[in-house]
Amino acid sequence: MCGIFAYLNYLVEKDRRYIINTLLTGLSRLEYRGYDSLAVNGDKENEFLIFREVGKVAALRAKIESQSTLDMNKKFLSHTSMAHTRWATHGQPCEKNSHPHRSDPNNEFIVVHNGIITNYKELRTILEKNGYLFESDTDTECIAKLAKYIWDNHAKGSKPTFTTLVKAVCKELEGAFAIIVKSTHFPDEVIATRRGSPLLIGVKTQKKLKVDFVDVEFGGAEAPAAVAQPKGNSLLAPINPSHPPMQRSQSRAFLSDDGMPQPIEYFLASDPSAIVEHTKRVLYLEDGDIAHIDEGELHIHRLRRDDNMSTMRQIQTLEMELAEIMKGSFDHFMQKEIYEQPESVVNTMRGRVNFDTRTVTLGGLSTYLATIRRCRRIVFVACGTSYHSCIATRAIFEELTEIPISVELASDFLDRKTPIFRDDVCVFVSQSGETADTILALRYCLERGALCVGITNTVGSSISRETHCGVHINAGPEIGVASTKAYTSQFIALVMMALQLSEDRISKTERRNAIIDDLCRLPQVIKETLALDNELKQLSRESLVKQASLLIMGRGYQNATCLEGALKIKELSYMHSEGILAGELKHGPLALIDENMPVILIMTKDSLYPKVQSALQQVTARKGHPIIICNTNDSNIPDKYRTIRVPQLVDCLQGLITVIPLQLLSYHIAVARGVNVDFPRNLAKSVTVE
Ligand code: F6R
């Protein structure tokens, strides 16, 4: 999705080169979210410089560097600036649709936005009728125009404050958004607010902060300061002239000992990866928070008090390291992330699995274990690869816990208005923790009183904050759009959850021990599998890169691997690929098989081996030549078949290993086809819109 980045320095002198560089680096960290980008930078009083470029951040950098008239050494003691990388939802990727969008040629209000304004057509119609001319095809532009409309309709002398104005704007917006607003009427101030899209604020000071939180300030219950019956239409609520001014408490955190504001820098972004190189101290905005930064102070406002929400926002410390979001010696983030799996799986288990005592302790679930064990069913909800990790672990979950499990795609779950009850446990699996469909499904289940558990990779994400309890998979930042290490870590997190839930079942002890013993072997076994890389590269070039289609078949525990492998192939190489449950072959897909149809068959040694052998015969009887993913110790496979041999693990963990050759194959096919592996077309890492 779109990425937002803003930088503010207050009493910390920086030259223009530094500011622009900070914006561009911030954008490049967010580049995996979008396609076209721009930077904004204030210059003289009440003047904004806006740079736009379609495509990569490097092109924007080159464009700015070519502006010979720009004094890059000009110093700013205090300054506000912002930038945006766009994933087009409304309007083509082109300069005119690039953010920030402005209210008018004088840039009275400029806005960068991540999300979708669902009522933008209605707003645009009303604003156009009132003489506001639109310049882009985006939904975002109506935010800037609306701000100006409200401003213009206030009589001189009774103009609203910046916060009050943005509150009035937000009241009219429907949909999901994170926005940052700047205005010539409030020169050195910035407002940032979110509803449904992520936004966090990094804070950098030389001196330690006095306290680690910011108090939330509450306005009156009524609409703060819309216009006095704006020129005869009902777009905005009538003004409440007696509305009391906002209570403005001091944000103690940012004051120095003498009570004066201290030099400070703020970094606002949709993702911590854009902030971590500047500061690790961050504050996550909650839905409905309106952050106002003025004269070095950060104030967080809300329209009204919400009993379920804390009245403080903690300033937290990011655990992520800069090196984790750099490619290092790898060609692509995806490649790096595939290769990180021997370590990322250890990080998922660290401090949780005791291999000596063969026990599992998930601290985040400890107080809820009894409730989960008593529930009448567990519903897994997720999208894409995260959904596949649920499919992969469903059988072992059912076997160990003996609780009925259903696995739901979040969008379909919502479309069906699936019945959910108080004694259900709903588990939301999401790498980003920000996927719109999964969040909506979570809120749906919260409303119905179910216990909601989050399995996410992103500390501070919406899903990790809004669920009752959960497990962070600790795979480290995943930047490549195609999910790889998050899949294996989600898989392990779900297996660990099943292991802990079944710890009181004596009858399962032997099975549990076998699983825990193989979890211990995982890092080594993954390394052995990664050693197949060259062989897989060769295979992809010789046999697969020119194909139009690829079928991946298996059954039982390997069904999820087939689905996940096919998803990786199609999203990265744009080749049609389908994961097929081998048991379904004769119910239709067999018609596709002939000597020209490429097939990969997963035939590892588990209880279903004989049945997969029969699928192999059905395929070869139709002149198919499948490539077989099998175990290293399997001597039953005739030499005529091309094989990819992987180490054997206990059946329910084998999918952690069989998926790796498919990740690597999809990577190599994509590279050979000249596709940008880290930014597949039309896709974004974090799908924050429905
Ligand atoms: C595929 C992929 C997507 C995501 C899906 C859910 O490689 O990455 O299918 O798995 O968009 O995203 P999260 O896990 O962030 O909820």
XYZ file of C-alpha atoms and ligand atoms in Angstrom:
706
model
C 0.000 0.000 0.000
C 0.965 3.632 -0.044
C 3.726 4.714 2.274
C 3.854 7.966 4.181
C 6.944 9.591 5.591
C 7.356 12.995 7.228
C 10.259 14.657 8.954
C 10.202 17.591 11.382
C 13.162 19.218 13.061
C 12.652 21.728 15.830
C 15.611 23.749 17.120
C 17.892 21.167 15.475
C 19.591 22.861 12.542
C 19.615 20.868 9.306
C 20.380 21.899 5.766
C 18.104 21.226 2.851
C 20.338 18.423 1.590
C 19.925 16.577 4.879
C 16.167 17.091 4.907
C 15.678 15.915 1.336
C 17.985 12.989 1.925
C 16.050 11.994 5.023
C 12.799 12.086 3.048
C 14.237 10.085 0.159
C 15.761 7.462 2.427
C 12.455 7.213 4.280
C 10.687 6.703 0.957
C 13.167 4.094 -0.182
C 12.479 2.080 2.977
C 8.799 2.223 2.103
C 9.304 1.665 -1.603
C 8.080 -1.915 -1.358
C 4.685 -0.462 -0.551
C 4.257 1.690 -3.640
C 5.247 2.593 -7.152
C 5.479 6.317 -7.643
C 6.790 8.799 -5.232
C 7.459 12.395 -4.374
C 8.907 14.580 -1.696
C 7.733 17.860 -0.300
C 9.905 20.400 1.312
C 9.053 23.861 2.617
C 11.394 26.655 1.557
C 10.570 30.314 2.090
C 7.831 31.336 4.434
C 4.542 29.862 3.262
C 6.105 28.181 0.276
C 6.266 24.490 -0.304
C 8.508 22.910 -2.885
C 6.927 19.840 -4.365
C 8.842 17.228 -6.366
C 7.021 14.477 -8.172
C 8.241 11.520 -10.153
C 6.623 8.307 -11.296
C 8.535 5.126 -10.589
C 11.406 4.406 -8.274
C 12.697 6.652 -5.519
C 16.065 6.714 -7.317
C 14.388 8.570 -10.204
C 12.964 11.117 -7.782
C 16.398 11.560 -6.221
C 17.939 12.137 -9.662
C 15.243 14.651 -10.520
C 15.841 16.653 -7.346
C 19.620 16.525 -7.800
C 19.255 17.924 -11.314
C 17.566 21.108 -10.009
C 20.604 23.356 -10.191
C 18.771 26.388 -8.759
C 18.060 24.647 -5.483
C 20.311 25.770 -2.637
C 20.983 22.458 -0.930
C 23.092 24.116 1.772
C 20.336 26.410 2.997
C 19.914 25.839 6.741
C 16.666 25.384 8.635
C 16.599 25.517 12.420
C 13.030 24.283 12.466
C 11.303 22.738 9.493
C 8.454 20.456 8.451
C 8.487 18.212 5.370
C 6.732 15.146 4.083
C 6.862 12.491 1.374
C 4.793 9.701 -0.078
C 5.105 6.579 -2.185
C 1.913 5.603 -3.901
C 0.178 2.305 -4.663
C -2.498 3.379 -7.090
C -6.078 2.662 -6.055
C -7.777 5.634 -7.723
C -6.187 6.884 -10.907
C -3.145 5.749 -12.889
C 0.365 6.046 -11.475
C 1.339 9.422 -12.965
C 2.608 12.764 -11.732
C -0.768 14.427 -11.465
C -2.026 11.658 -9.167
C 1.062 11.760 -6.964
C 0.744 13.093 -3.463
C 0.663 15.509 -1.780
C -2.648 16.748 -3.046
C -3.361 20.364 -2.556
C -6.394 22.456 -1.807
C -5.497 25.140 -4.345
C -2.551 26.547 -6.282
C -1.363 28.378 -3.156
C -1.053 25.069 -1.288
C -3.150 26.341 1.609
C -3.616 22.716 2.655
C -1.560 19.794 1.407
C -2.158 16.170 2.262
C -0.422 12.813 1.919
C -2.688 9.825 2.428
C -2.562 6.057 2.721
C -5.866 4.179 2.421
C -9.127 4.708 0.560
C -11.788 7.360 1.064
C -14.909 5.449 0.105
C -17.229 8.486 -0.063
C -14.834 10.568 -2.150
C -17.211 10.733 -5.110
C -19.955 12.321 -3.024
C -17.494 14.726 -1.418
C -16.002 15.613 -4.778
C -19.422 16.300 -6.288
C -20.340 18.671 -3.463
C -16.978 20.401 -3.487
C -17.029 20.814 -7.269
C -20.502 22.322 -7.049
C -19.034 24.809 -4.606
C -16.372 25.825 -7.080
C -13.396 23.726 -5.944
C -11.599 22.467 -9.038
C -9.982 19.045 -8.869
C -6.615 18.355 -10.485
C -6.211 14.585 -10.042
C -8.198 11.350 -10.262
C -7.483 10.435 -6.659
C -9.711 10.074 -3.644
C -7.067 11.915 -1.592
C -7.563 15.283 -3.209
C -10.999 15.665 -1.642
C -9.323 15.763 1.798
C -7.267 18.844 0.929
C -10.193 20.541 -0.807
C -12.506 19.753 2.087
C -10.058 21.337 4.540
C -10.056 24.509 2.466
C -13.825 24.458 2.115
C -14.248 24.336 5.875
C -11.600 27.012 6.331
C -13.137 29.317 3.722
C -16.549 29.039 5.282
C -15.396 30.308 8.637
C -15.687 34.030 9.059
C -12.421 35.886 9.510
C -11.700 36.184 13.213
C -13.355 32.876 14.072
C -11.109 30.544 12.115
C -10.641 27.098 13.691
C -7.377 25.789 15.091
C -5.518 23.293 12.915
C -6.588 20.374 15.098
C -10.205 21.449 15.139
C -10.199 21.850 11.392
C -8.746 18.388 10.747
C -11.262 16.885 13.175
C -14.051 18.466 11.156
C -12.521 17.054 7.960
C -12.187 13.557 9.436
C -15.814 13.589 10.512
C -16.810 13.776 6.857
C -14.482 11.025 5.641
C -15.558 7.419 5.248
C -13.161 4.552 4.607
C -9.646 3.899 5.797
C -6.920 6.458 6.014
C -3.717 7.659 7.538
C -3.071 11.260 6.584
C -0.542 13.976 7.210
C -1.640 17.554 6.655
C 0.373 20.746 6.320
C -1.019 24.222 5.846
C 0.194 27.711 5.026
C -2.201 28.943 7.711
C -0.253 26.969 10.333
C 3.253 27.239 8.910
C 5.363 25.068 11.173
C 2.668 22.685 12.315
C 1.745 19.236 11.134
C -1.304 17.094 11.809
C -1.224 13.319 11.465
C -4.255 11.148 11.976
C -5.330 7.606 11.210
C -8.402 5.449 10.920
C -7.726 1.913 9.736
C -4.296 2.541 8.179
C -1.056 2.354 10.162
C 0.896 5.423 11.274
C 3.598 5.805 13.860
C 5.792 8.616 15.116
C 9.490 8.296 15.868
C 10.962 10.735 18.361
C 14.629 11.743 18.543
C 16.007 13.956 21.292
C 19.481 14.487 22.636
C 18.349 14.354 26.255
C 16.379 11.453 27.655
C 12.617 12.011 27.572
C 11.153 12.989 30.954
C 8.387 10.416 30.729
C 7.679 7.550 28.345
C 4.166 8.477 27.363
C 2.006 11.201 25.904
C -1.339 12.063 27.500
C -4.337 12.013 25.224
C -6.328 15.242 25.155
C -10.077 15.102 24.692
C -12.281 17.593 22.911
C -16.004 18.183 23.493
C -18.540 15.617 22.407
C -19.905 17.754 19.599
C -18.453 18.460 16.210
C -15.709 20.905 16.960
C -15.726 23.616 14.393
C -17.365 22.999 11.136
C -18.775 25.944 9.318
C -21.766 28.119 10.155
C -24.290 26.382 7.925
C -22.001 26.271 4.950
C -23.582 28.036 2.032
C -26.795 26.122 2.088
C -25.713 22.525 1.816
C -25.660 19.771 4.372
C -22.129 18.522 3.870
C -20.964 19.670 7.236
C -22.465 19.738 10.675
C -23.584 23.185 11.886
C -21.174 25.116 14.002
C -21.439 25.032 17.737
C -20.341 28.549 18.576
C -20.331 27.905 22.304
C -18.066 24.936 21.866
C -15.359 25.193 24.509
C -11.734 25.429 23.398
C -9.786 22.185 23.460
C -8.140 21.325 26.724
C -4.433 21.500 25.976
C -2.360 19.637 28.494
C 1.412 19.713 28.229
C 3.000 16.707 26.618
C 5.432 16.345 29.490
C 7.632 13.958 27.580
C 9.041 16.654 25.343
C 9.823 19.421 27.785
C 13.263 20.072 29.202
C 13.933 20.499 32.930
C 13.089 24.184 32.882
C 9.698 23.416 31.336
C 10.744 24.743 27.935
C 10.430 22.742 24.685
C 13.671 20.949 23.893
C 15.353 20.426 20.498
C 13.655 17.480 18.878
C 13.150 15.623 15.608
C 10.018 13.711 14.590
C 9.767 10.995 11.934
C 6.258 9.987 10.909
C 5.820 6.846 8.825
C 3.470 4.052 7.881
C 6.084 1.488 8.813
C 8.823 1.331 11.470
C 11.379 0.284 8.838
C 11.454 3.904 7.624
C 12.165 5.201 11.126
C 14.576 2.740 12.699
C 17.755 4.264 11.266
C 16.944 7.582 12.934
C 15.490 6.534 16.265
C 14.134 3.497 18.022
C 11.739 5.496 20.207
C 8.304 5.330 18.625
C 4.704 5.931 19.459
C 1.943 4.078 17.590
C -1.148 6.140 16.885
C -4.488 4.493 17.634
C -7.449 4.731 15.269
C -9.037 8.144 15.722
C -5.957 9.782 17.260
C -5.167 13.221 15.896
C -1.509 14.045 16.486
C -0.593 17.699 16.361
C 3.066 18.699 16.239
C 3.769 22.337 16.920
C 6.854 24.075 18.272
C 8.518 20.801 19.068
C 5.598 19.479 21.096
C 3.454 16.517 20.219
C -0.164 16.563 21.369
C -2.578 13.724 20.763
C -6.251 14.606 20.598
C -9.401 12.585 20.363
C -12.913 13.779 19.814
C -14.289 12.088 22.869
C -13.193 9.796 25.668
C -13.469 6.103 24.878
C -13.698 3.940 27.993
C -12.042 1.002 26.256
C -8.991 2.991 25.268
C -6.029 4.097 27.337
C -5.654 7.831 27.920
C -1.913 7.566 27.303
C 0.177 6.584 24.309
C 3.360 4.825 25.345
C 6.647 5.699 23.687
C 8.064 2.282 22.909
C 11.474 1.040 21.844
C 11.733 -0.670 18.461
C 13.571 -3.971 18.602
C 14.409 -3.957 14.905
C 17.962 -3.307 13.673
C 18.878 -1.322 10.574
C 20.787 -4.290 9.146
C 17.541 -6.253 9.130
C 16.028 -3.943 6.555
C 19.082 -3.798 4.295
C 19.741 -6.278 1.467
C 23.375 -6.840 2.396
C 25.133 -9.055 -0.149
C 21.910 -10.467 -1.593
C 20.448 -9.393 -4.925
C 16.919 -9.108 -3.592
C 15.137 -8.879 -0.265
C 13.198 -12.012 -1.144
C 16.402 -13.979 -1.650
C 17.792 -12.641 1.621
C 14.612 -13.551 3.451
C 14.573 -17.097 2.056
C 18.158 -17.474 3.254
C 17.347 -16.051 6.671
C 15.051 -18.953 7.501
C 17.567 -21.023 9.499
C 17.764 -18.037 11.895
C 14.207 -16.739 11.668
C 12.750 -20.094 12.731
C 15.066 -20.078 15.750
C 13.908 -16.562 16.623
C 10.298 -17.741 16.497
C 11.055 -20.526 18.978
C 13.555 -18.638 21.153
C 12.577 -18.611 24.817
C 9.440 -20.550 23.999
C 10.476 -24.105 23.208
C 12.592 -25.907 25.776
C 14.156 -28.787 23.863
C 15.532 -30.419 27.034
C 12.254 -30.619 28.910
C 10.257 -30.829 25.675
C 7.900 -28.077 26.765
C 6.482 -25.027 25.050
C 5.600 -21.766 26.804
C 3.928 -18.973 24.904
C 3.875 -16.083 27.356
C 1.324 -14.142 25.335
C -1.265 -16.887 25.695
C -0.624 -18.032 29.265
C -3.654 -16.422 30.910
C -5.977 -17.543 28.130
C -4.998 -21.196 27.787
C -7.870 -22.525 29.906
C -10.407 -20.492 27.918
C -8.973 -21.692 24.622
C -9.012 -25.335 25.755
C -12.685 -24.984 26.729
C -13.825 -23.326 23.495
C -16.219 -25.054 21.177
C -14.177 -24.403 18.011
C -11.202 -22.457 16.762
C -11.590 -20.321 13.654
C -8.410 -19.317 11.821
C -8.809 -16.185 9.713
C -6.161 -14.867 7.298
C -5.374 -13.934 3.678
C -2.888 -15.204 1.089
C 0.245 -16.835 2.412
C -0.905 -16.388 6.009
C -4.021 -18.360 5.123
C -1.798 -21.130 3.776
C 0.066 -21.327 7.075
C -3.310 -22.004 8.735
C -4.131 -24.725 6.189
C -0.673 -26.227 6.791
C -1.204 -26.576 10.539
C -4.896 -27.290 10.746
C -4.499 -31.094 10.867
C -1.892 -31.126 13.633
C -3.930 -28.584 15.571
C -6.992 -30.807 15.356
C -5.000 -33.914 16.191
C -3.283 -32.454 19.271
C -6.084 -30.313 20.691
C -9.107 -32.326 19.542
C -10.892 -29.023 19.042
C -12.762 -28.532 15.727
C -10.905 -26.071 13.519
C -12.149 -24.064 10.594
C -9.898 -22.023 8.326
C -11.318 -18.909 6.711
C -10.153 -16.470 4.068
C -10.865 -13.128 5.731
C -12.691 -11.587 2.770
C -14.983 -14.573 2.306
C -15.533 -14.885 6.052
C -16.870 -11.315 6.040
C -18.853 -11.732 2.816
C -20.658 -14.706 4.352
C -21.279 -12.944 7.665
C -20.136 -16.184 9.271
C -21.895 -16.922 12.588
C -19.474 -16.378 15.498
C -20.293 -16.980 19.156
C -18.914 -16.074 22.566
C -17.439 -19.533 23.076
C -15.495 -19.419 19.797
C -11.793 -18.651 19.689
C -10.755 -16.746 16.561
C -7.108 -16.681 15.526
C -5.999 -13.918 13.144
C -2.790 -14.646 11.285
C -1.059 -11.795 9.491
C 2.560 -10.961 8.781
C 1.955 -7.217 8.650
C -0.826 -7.127 11.223
C -2.370 -4.434 9.015
C -4.275 -6.376 6.349
C -7.628 -4.637 6.018
C -9.769 -7.754 5.495
C -8.198 -9.533 8.455
C -8.639 -6.474 10.686
C -12.294 -6.144 9.677
C -12.825 -9.843 10.419
C -11.147 -9.318 13.806
C -13.469 -6.426 14.660
C -16.455 -8.496 13.540
C -15.427 -11.289 15.951
C -14.682 -8.856 18.801
C -18.203 -7.451 18.463
C -19.614 -10.969 18.819
C -17.705 -11.630 22.008
C -15.265 -14.281 20.758
C -11.790 -14.534 22.255
C -9.488 -13.093 19.604
C -5.874 -14.227 19.266
C -3.330 -12.521 16.966
C -0.382 -14.203 15.277
C 1.623 -11.410 13.659
C 5.152 -10.417 12.774
C 4.685 -6.753 13.530
C 4.819 -5.552 17.102
C 2.520 -2.562 17.529
C 0.441 -3.430 14.451
C -3.339 -3.068 14.527
C -3.890 -6.817 14.881
C -1.382 -7.194 17.682
C -2.988 -4.288 19.541
C -6.634 -5.097 18.972
C -6.586 -8.821 19.793
C -6.998 -10.053 23.388
C -3.753 -11.995 23.312
C -1.357 -13.511 20.827
C 2.023 -14.590 19.610
C 4.573 -12.472 17.767
C 6.359 -14.680 15.286
C 9.622 -12.664 15.562
C 10.720 -13.471 12.003
C 12.239 -9.990 11.631
C 11.153 -7.407 9.047
C 9.954 -8.934 5.801
C 10.440 -6.439 2.979
C 10.082 -8.577 -0.174
C 6.460 -8.392 -1.271
C 6.288 -12.189 -1.521
C 6.078 -13.665 1.943
C 8.671 -16.377 2.653
C 10.227 -16.413 6.119
C 6.976 -15.164 7.641
C 5.248 -18.290 6.286
C 7.650 -20.703 7.983
C 7.533 -18.693 11.215
C 3.720 -18.503 11.236
C 3.660 -22.249 10.643
C 5.913 -22.787 13.681
C 3.967 -20.331 15.852
C 0.758 -22.233 15.131
C 2.428 -25.593 15.818
C 3.789 -24.211 19.109
C 0.311 -23.052 20.030
C -1.112 -26.537 19.381
C 1.742 -28.072 21.391
C 1.091 -25.851 24.363
C -2.670 -26.326 24.267
C -2.190 -30.122 24.319
C 0.460 -30.230 27.073
C -1.999 -31.782 29.541
C -2.899 -34.699 27.231
C -0.866 -37.723 28.235
C -2.035 -39.660 25.178
C -0.303 -37.098 22.955
C 3.064 -37.135 24.728
C 4.900 -39.313 22.253
C 3.620 -37.341 19.284
C 4.440 -34.023 20.951
C 7.951 -35.175 21.774
C 8.584 -36.244 18.186
C 7.468 -32.831 16.961
C 9.574 -30.920 19.499
C 12.630 -33.025 18.648
C 12.237 -32.184 14.973
C 11.669 -28.501 15.717
C 15.144 -28.642 17.220
C 16.571 -30.067 13.968
C 14.883 -27.426 11.826
C 17.680 -24.849 11.390
C 20.127 -27.502 10.207
C 17.589 -29.162 7.930
C 16.651 -25.804 6.380
C 20.337 -25.132 5.701
C 20.640 -28.507 3.953
C 17.618 -27.647 1.820
C 18.980 -24.221 0.919
C 22.064 -26.015 -0.396
C 19.862 -27.166 -3.307
C 19.775 -23.594 -4.597
C 22.117 -24.031 -7.571
C 20.394 -27.208 -8.670
C 17.028 -25.411 -8.467
C 18.331 -22.445 -10.413
C 19.436 -24.794 -13.169
C 16.121 -26.651 -13.110
C 14.152 -23.418 -13.375
C 16.202 -22.284 -16.397
C 16.185 -25.660 -18.171
C 12.620 -26.752 -17.633
C 10.340 -24.077 -16.243
C 11.143 -20.541 -17.268
C 9.528 -20.749 -20.713
C 6.411 -22.599 -19.590
C 2.969 -21.022 -19.584
C 1.685 -22.990 -16.646
C 2.806 -25.140 -13.734
C 0.716 -27.517 -11.636
C 1.868 -28.379 -8.116
C 0.281 -31.472 -6.585
C 0.316 -33.176 -3.233
C -2.030 -34.165 -0.449
C -2.471 -34.177 3.307
C 0.164 -32.030 4.992
C 1.554 -31.079 1.583
C -1.662 -29.524 0.296
C -0.724 -26.188 1.875
C 2.757 -26.395 0.322
C 1.175 -26.837 -3.120
C -1.097 -23.815 -2.618
C 1.735 -21.692 -1.251
C 4.175 -22.781 -3.992
C 1.625 -21.949 -6.702
C 0.946 -18.541 -5.137
C 4.670 -17.759 -5.094
C 5.070 -18.833 -8.748
C 2.178 -16.728 -9.997
C 2.808 -13.595 -7.970
C 6.520 -13.506 -8.811
C 6.870 -14.877 -12.322
C 3.372 -14.006 -13.636
C 3.130 -17.618 -14.802
C -0.146 -19.428 -14.290
C 0.233 -21.950 -11.501
C -2.210 -24.019 -9.514
C -1.881 -26.000 -6.328
C -3.899 -29.183 -6.704
C -4.915 -31.573 -3.958
C -3.827 -34.905 -5.426
C -6.983 -36.556 -4.092
C -9.011 -34.285 -6.374
C -7.046 -35.146 -9.496
C -9.544 -37.504 -11.008
C -12.411 -35.133 -10.270
C -11.340 -32.725 -12.996
C -7.710 -31.538 -13.056
C -6.501 -34.773 -14.696
C -7.945 -33.414 -17.937
C -5.107 -30.865 -17.969
C -2.390 -33.505 -17.997
C -0.498 -34.376 -21.177
C 3.147 -34.558 -22.195
C 3.384 -30.761 -22.337
C 1.934 -29.814 -18.967
C 4.656 -29.155 -16.354
C 3.861 -30.790 -13.019
C 5.621 -30.810 -9.662
C 4.484 -33.584 -7.362
C 5.265 -33.556 -3.640
C 5.709 -37.128 -2.468
C 7.345 -37.173 0.944
C 7.326 -40.124 3.320
C 4.174 -39.917 5.391
C 1.039 -42.029 5.799
C -0.335 -40.770 2.477
C 2.716 -41.827 0.464
C 0.915 -44.774 -1.254
C -1.929 -42.485 -2.296
C 0.465 -39.937 -3.799
C 2.205 -42.819 -5.629
C -1.119 -43.587 -7.223
C -1.438 -39.921 -8.290
C 2.015 -40.232 -9.851
C 0.837 -43.230 -11.859
C -2.268 -41.370 -13.006
C -0.096 -38.495 -14.222
C 2.489 -40.678 -15.983
C -0.260 -42.772 -17.591
C -1.316 -39.501 -19.326
C 2.277 -38.960 -20.546
C 3.026 -36.420 -17.814
C 6.673 -36.054 -16.658
C 6.399 -34.748 -13.122
C 9.309 -33.350 -11.169
C 9.104 -35.023 -7.765
C 9.871 -33.372 -4.435
C 10.717 -36.332 -2.223
C 12.860 -37.240 0.766
C 16.610 -37.792 0.484
C 16.246 -41.315 1.841
C 13.552 -42.413 -0.626
C 14.906 -45.221 -2.811
C 11.544 -46.155 -4.385
C 11.524 -43.491 -7.042
C 12.641 -44.734 -10.467
C 15.620 -42.922 -11.998
C 13.589 -41.713 -14.967
C 12.035 -38.990 -12.765
C 13.727 -35.719 -12.044
C 13.720 -35.312 -8.266
C 14.275 -32.563 -5.723
C 15.384 -34.365 -2.593
C 14.819 -32.779 0.812
C 15.566 -34.081 4.330
C 12.784 -35.909 6.091
C 11.003 -34.465 9.132
C 8.010 -35.618 11.142
C 4.961 -35.447 8.808
C 3.370 -32.305 10.275
C 6.609 -30.290 9.978
C 7.633 -31.591 6.550
C 5.828 -28.674 4.870
C 8.364 -26.292 6.426
C 10.991 -27.942 4.258
C 9.101 -28.776 1.043
C 8.086 -25.138 0.653
C 11.707 -23.961 0.423
C 12.494 -25.446 -3.028
C 9.283 -23.844 -4.278
C 10.268 -20.458 -2.833
C 13.640 -20.772 -4.564
C 12.159 -21.983 -7.854
C 9.698 -19.087 -7.957
C 12.560 -16.704 -7.215
C 14.752 -18.077 -10.007
C 11.951 -18.229 -12.575
C 11.092 -14.597 -11.810
C 14.722 -13.468 -12.057
C 15.171 -15.360 -15.340
C 12.032 -13.728 -16.704
C 13.412 -10.322 -15.825
C 10.702 -9.546 -13.295
C 11.413 -7.244 -10.359
C 11.243 -9.883 -7.646
C 10.823 -7.532 -4.716
C 8.088 -5.500 -6.384
C 5.829 -7.792 -8.423
C 3.475 -5.793 -10.606
C 0.127 -4.732 -9.139
C 1.000 -6.014 -5.669
C 1.904 -4.304 -2.422
C 3.362 -5.714 0.745
C 0.693 -4.589 3.113
C -2.873 -4.628 1.812
C -4.458 -1.975 3.991
C -7.532 -1.544 1.805
C -10.464 -3.946 1.391
C 2.003 -13.586 -0.826
C 1.719 -12.602 0.220
C 0.299 -12.264 0.487
C 0.086 -12.011 1.984
C -1.344 -11.511 2.223
C -1.638 -11.344 3.700
O 3.372 -13.812 -0.941
O 2.598 -12.068 0.814
O -0.549 -13.258 0.026
O 0.317 -13.191 2.681
O -1.533 -10.291 1.571
O -0.760 -10.434 4.287
P -0.517 -10.426 5.845
O 0.113 -11.699 6.228
O 0.354 -9.240 6.099
O -1.881 -10.279 6.484
